[in-house]
């Protein structure tokens, strides 16, 4: 009877953890559970991403991919505005843009309607989505939130074999800028937000909703 109670308590504890509040820096696993970096090695689970934002439900948010989807690539077509809701050259304004999934979906639909090959029309968007179902290129506001949690993210990435830290690179967002030369917004390696011509090279890191 005592052994049965211990087993039941262990099961209840595990169930409570999987249904409890999600925290920034936890590892999102392929079975949709969340594990702390300290517990990952012994969990027997497969990592999918790292949590970098949790909404007020404490159950949903955004996770970043374990590796870059592209290194030193252009954003895409330098002569087209792929998503009509663009921003002028105002970093304070763009920091509030957190609709990356909707932007990427619209860009894909626009490319299909023209029609254009997404790999050249919006290269960075295409690379992010090639990470798999549900992955997309973050908006600049999402990248700003991600950057604020880089220490926790990199601790988690250290616990996962084959992952790569997010240090020392510029990353494309899906947020475009329409001020003179057609550009898109980049998160700089020092956290600065910069409107950058689409022909410039930067890296791509996908994110996903959970």
Short mmCIF file of C-alpha atoms in Angstrom, two decimals:
data_model
loop_
_atom_site.label_atom_id
_atom_site.label_comp_id
_atom_site.label_asym_id
_atom_site.label_seq_id
_atom_site.Cartn_x
_atom_site.Cartn_y
_atom_site.Cartn_z
CA UNK A 1 0.00 0.00 0.00
CA UNK A 2 2.83 2.37 0.88
CA UNK A 3 4.55 1.67 -2.46
CA UNK A 4 1.27 2.31 -4.29
CA UNK A 5 0.87 5.69 -2.56
CA UNK A 6 4.44 6.67 -3.48
CA UNK A 7 3.86 5.77 -7.13
CA UNK A 8 0.60 7.73 -7.18
CA UNK A 9 2.28 10.75 -5.61
CA UNK A 10 5.04 10.58 -8.22
CA UNK A 11 2.49 10.41 -11.01
CA UNK A 12 0.50 13.30 -9.54
CA UNK A 13 3.65 15.35 -9.17
CA UNK A 14 4.61 14.73 -12.81
CA UNK A 15 1.11 15.52 -14.03
CA UNK A 16 1.03 18.73 -12.01
CA UNK A 17 4.35 19.82 -13.50
CA UNK A 18 3.25 19.23 -17.09
CA UNK A 19 0.02 21.18 -16.47
CA UNK A 20 1.60 23.94 -14.36
CA UNK A 21 2.78 27.39 -15.27
CA UNK A 22 5.29 27.63 -18.11
CA UNK A 23 8.40 29.75 -17.56
CA UNK A 24 10.85 31.59 -19.79
CA UNK A 25 13.96 29.47 -20.28
CA UNK A 26 12.17 26.13 -20.13
CA UNK A 27 12.63 23.62 -22.94
CA UNK A 28 9.60 22.92 -25.12
CA UNK A 29 9.65 19.24 -26.04
CA UNK A 30 8.20 17.41 -29.02
CA UNK A 31 5.45 15.93 -26.81
CA UNK A 32 4.34 19.50 -25.92
CA UNK A 33 5.66 19.22 -22.38
CA UNK A 34 8.11 21.64 -20.76
CA UNK A 35 11.29 20.72 -18.91
CA UNK A 36 13.82 22.83 -17.05
CA UNK A 37 17.39 22.82 -18.42
CA UNK A 38 18.58 21.07 -15.24
CA UNK A 39 16.10 18.22 -15.72
CA UNK A 40 16.37 17.83 -19.47
CA UNK A 41 19.27 15.35 -19.63
CA UNK A 42 17.45 12.84 -17.42
CA UNK A 43 13.99 13.43 -18.89
CA UNK A 44 14.38 11.22 -21.95
CA UNK A 45 12.55 13.85 -24.00
CA UNK A 46 13.39 15.46 -27.33
CA UNK A 47 13.79 19.25 -27.40
CA UNK A 48 11.83 21.33 -29.89
CA UNK A 49 12.53 24.91 -28.79
CA UNK A 50 13.20 27.28 -25.90
CA UNK A 51 10.46 29.35 -24.26
CA UNK A 52 11.20 33.09 -24.46
CA UNK A 53 7.75 34.56 -23.82
CA UNK A 54 4.74 33.45 -21.78
CA UNK A 55 1.40 35.27 -21.88
CA UNK A 56 -0.86 36.02 -18.91
CA UNK A 57 -2.42 32.54 -19.03
CA UNK A 58 1.01 31.14 -18.07
CA UNK A 59 0.29 28.32 -20.53
CA UNK A 60 0.90 29.84 -23.96
CA UNK A 61 3.55 31.95 -25.61
CA UNK A 62 6.48 31.72 -28.02
CA UNK A 63 9.47 29.41 -28.31
CA UNK A 64 12.63 29.95 -30.34
CA UNK A 65 14.28 27.28 -32.49
CA UNK A 66 17.36 25.42 -31.30
CA UNK A 67 19.50 26.48 -34.29
CA UNK A 68 19.57 29.16 -36.95
CA UNK A 69 17.53 28.49 -40.08
CA UNK A 70 19.94 30.53 -42.19
CA UNK A 71 23.21 32.41 -41.88
CA UNK A 72 24.16 35.60 -43.73
CA UNK A 73 21.21 35.63 -46.11
CA UNK A 74 19.29 38.47 -47.73
CA UNK A 75 15.72 39.23 -46.67
CA UNK A 76 14.36 38.82 -50.19
CA UNK A 77 13.06 40.97 -53.04
CA UNK A 78 14.53 44.47 -52.69
CA UNK A 79 11.90 45.97 -55.01
CA UNK A 80 8.69 44.78 -53.36
CA UNK A 81 6.81 45.55 -50.19
CA UNK A 82 5.58 42.09 -49.29
CA UNK A 83 3.22 43.06 -46.46
CA UNK A 84 1.34 46.36 -46.81
CA UNK A 85 1.27 47.23 -43.10
CA UNK A 86 4.84 48.49 -42.94
CA UNK A 87 6.53 50.94 -40.58
CA UNK A 88 8.49 54.12 -41.18
CA UNK A 89 11.94 54.69 -39.74
CA UNK A 90 10.83 54.70 -36.10
CA UNK A 91 12.42 52.09 -33.79
CA UNK A 92 10.12 52.99 -30.88
CA UNK A 93 7.07 52.25 -33.00
CA UNK A 94 8.26 48.97 -34.46
CA UNK A 95 9.17 47.55 -31.06
CA UNK A 96 5.45 47.02 -30.46
CA UNK A 97 5.04 44.80 -33.54
CA UNK A 98 4.41 41.26 -32.30
CA UNK A 99 2.27 39.86 -35.15
CA UNK A 100 4.97 37.76 -36.79
CA UNK A 101 2.73 34.79 -37.55
CA UNK A 102 0.10 36.98 -39.26
CA UNK A 103 2.73 38.85 -41.26
CA UNK A 104 4.37 35.66 -42.50
CA UNK A 105 1.01 34.15 -43.40
CA UNK A 106 0.13 37.27 -45.40
CA UNK A 107 3.49 37.28 -47.17
CA UNK A 108 3.04 33.64 -48.19
CA UNK A 109 -0.46 34.35 -49.52
CA UNK A 110 0.78 37.40 -51.43
CA UNK A 111 3.58 35.38 -53.06
CA UNK A 112 1.10 32.68 -54.08
CA UNK A 113 -1.26 35.24 -55.57
CA UNK A 114 1.28 37.01 -57.78
CA UNK A 115 2.58 34.21 -58.20
CA UNK A 116 6.17 34.36 -56.97
CA UNK A 117 8.59 31.85 -55.53
CA UNK A 118 8.70 32.51 -51.79
CA UNK A 119 12.38 31.55 -51.66
CA UNK A 120 13.29 34.67 -53.67
CA UNK A 121 10.31 36.90 -52.86
CA UNK A 122 10.81 36.65 -49.09
CA UNK A 123 13.90 34.50 -48.54
CA UNK A 124 14.15 34.99 -44.77
CA UNK A 125 10.47 34.17 -44.27
CA UNK A 126 10.86 31.04 -46.40
CA UNK A 127 13.93 29.86 -44.48
CA UNK A 128 12.18 30.26 -41.13
CA UNK A 129 9.14 28.33 -42.32
CA UNK A 130 11.38 25.56 -43.67
CA UNK A 131 12.18 24.75 -40.03
CA UNK A 132 8.89 22.82 -40.03
CA UNK A 133 5.17 23.12 -39.45
CA UNK A 134 4.27 26.01 -37.17
CA UNK A 135 7.60 27.83 -37.40
CA UNK A 136 7.77 31.39 -38.73
CA UNK A 137 10.05 34.43 -38.94
CA UNK A 138 9.54 36.63 -35.86
CA UNK A 139 8.42 40.23 -36.08
CA UNK A 140 10.87 42.82 -34.74
CA UNK A 141 8.91 43.22 -31.50
CA UNK A 142 9.15 39.49 -30.90
CA UNK A 143 12.90 39.62 -31.52
CA UNK A 144 13.22 42.44 -28.98
CA UNK A 145 11.47 40.28 -26.35
CA UNK A 146 13.69 37.36 -27.32
CA UNK A 147 16.83 39.46 -26.94
CA UNK A 148 15.76 40.53 -23.44
CA UNK A 149 15.78 36.86 -22.44
CA UNK A 150 18.99 35.77 -24.17
CA UNK A 151 20.72 34.70 -20.90
CA UNK A 152 17.91 32.24 -20.03
CA UNK A 153 17.69 31.04 -23.62
CA UNK A 154 21.41 30.33 -23.88
CA UNK A 155 21.43 28.44 -20.55
CA UNK A 156 18.74 26.16 -21.97
CA UNK A 157 20.53 25.79 -25.31
CA UNK A 158 23.66 24.71 -23.43
CA UNK A 159 21.70 21.73 -22.11
CA UNK A 160 20.78 20.51 -25.62
CA UNK A 161 23.29 18.73 -27.81
CA UNK A 162 23.50 20.15 -31.33
CA UNK A 163 21.89 23.48 -30.50
CA UNK A 164 23.53 26.86 -31.13
CA UNK A 165 23.55 29.96 -28.97
CA UNK A 166 22.29 33.32 -30.20
CA UNK A 167 25.39 35.45 -29.79
CA UNK A 168 27.13 37.95 -32.03
CA UNK A 169 24.75 37.94 -35.01
CA UNK A 170 22.17 40.16 -36.64
CA UNK A 171 18.74 38.61 -37.16
CA UNK A 172 16.08 39.40 -39.72
CA UNK A 173 12.50 40.08 -38.68
CA UNK A 174 9.44 39.80 -40.91
CA UNK A 175 8.63 43.47 -40.17
CA UNK A 176 9.23 45.58 -43.27
CA UNK A 177 10.10 49.27 -43.51
CA UNK A 178 8.95 51.53 -46.33
CA UNK A 179 11.06 54.67 -46.17
CA UNK A 180 12.97 55.36 -49.35
CA UNK A 181 14.78 52.10 -50.09
CA UNK A 182 12.61 49.07 -49.34
CA UNK A 183 14.06 47.59 -46.17
CA UNK A 184 13.21 45.28 -43.29
CA UNK A 185 13.98 45.53 -39.60
CA UNK A 186 16.96 43.74 -38.10
CA UNK A 187 17.81 43.01 -34.48
CA UNK A 188 21.48 43.85 -34.05
CA UNK A 189 23.84 41.71 -31.95
CA UNK A 190 23.87 44.48 -29.28
CA UNK A 191 20.06 44.63 -29.09
CA UNK A 192 19.61 47.68 -31.33
CA UNK A 193 16.74 47.72 -33.84
CA UNK A 194 17.86 48.80 -37.32
CA UNK A 195 16.02 49.32 -40.62
CA UNK A 196 18.22 47.52 -43.14
CA UNK A 197 18.06 47.16 -46.96
CA UNK A 198 16.69 43.75 -47.89
CA UNK A 199 19.78 42.89 -49.94
CA UNK A 200 21.96 43.05 -46.82
CA UNK A 201 23.03 39.81 -45.15
CA UNK A 202 21.73 38.74 -41.73
CA UNK A 203 20.77 35.50 -40.01
CA UNK A 204 17.39 33.82 -39.57
CA UNK A 205 16.06 32.21 -36.39
CA UNK A 206 12.55 30.79 -36.43
CA UNK A 207 10.02 30.93 -33.60
CA UNK A 208 6.68 29.22 -33.00
CA UNK A 209 3.54 29.59 -30.90
CA UNK A 210 2.71 27.07 -28.18
#
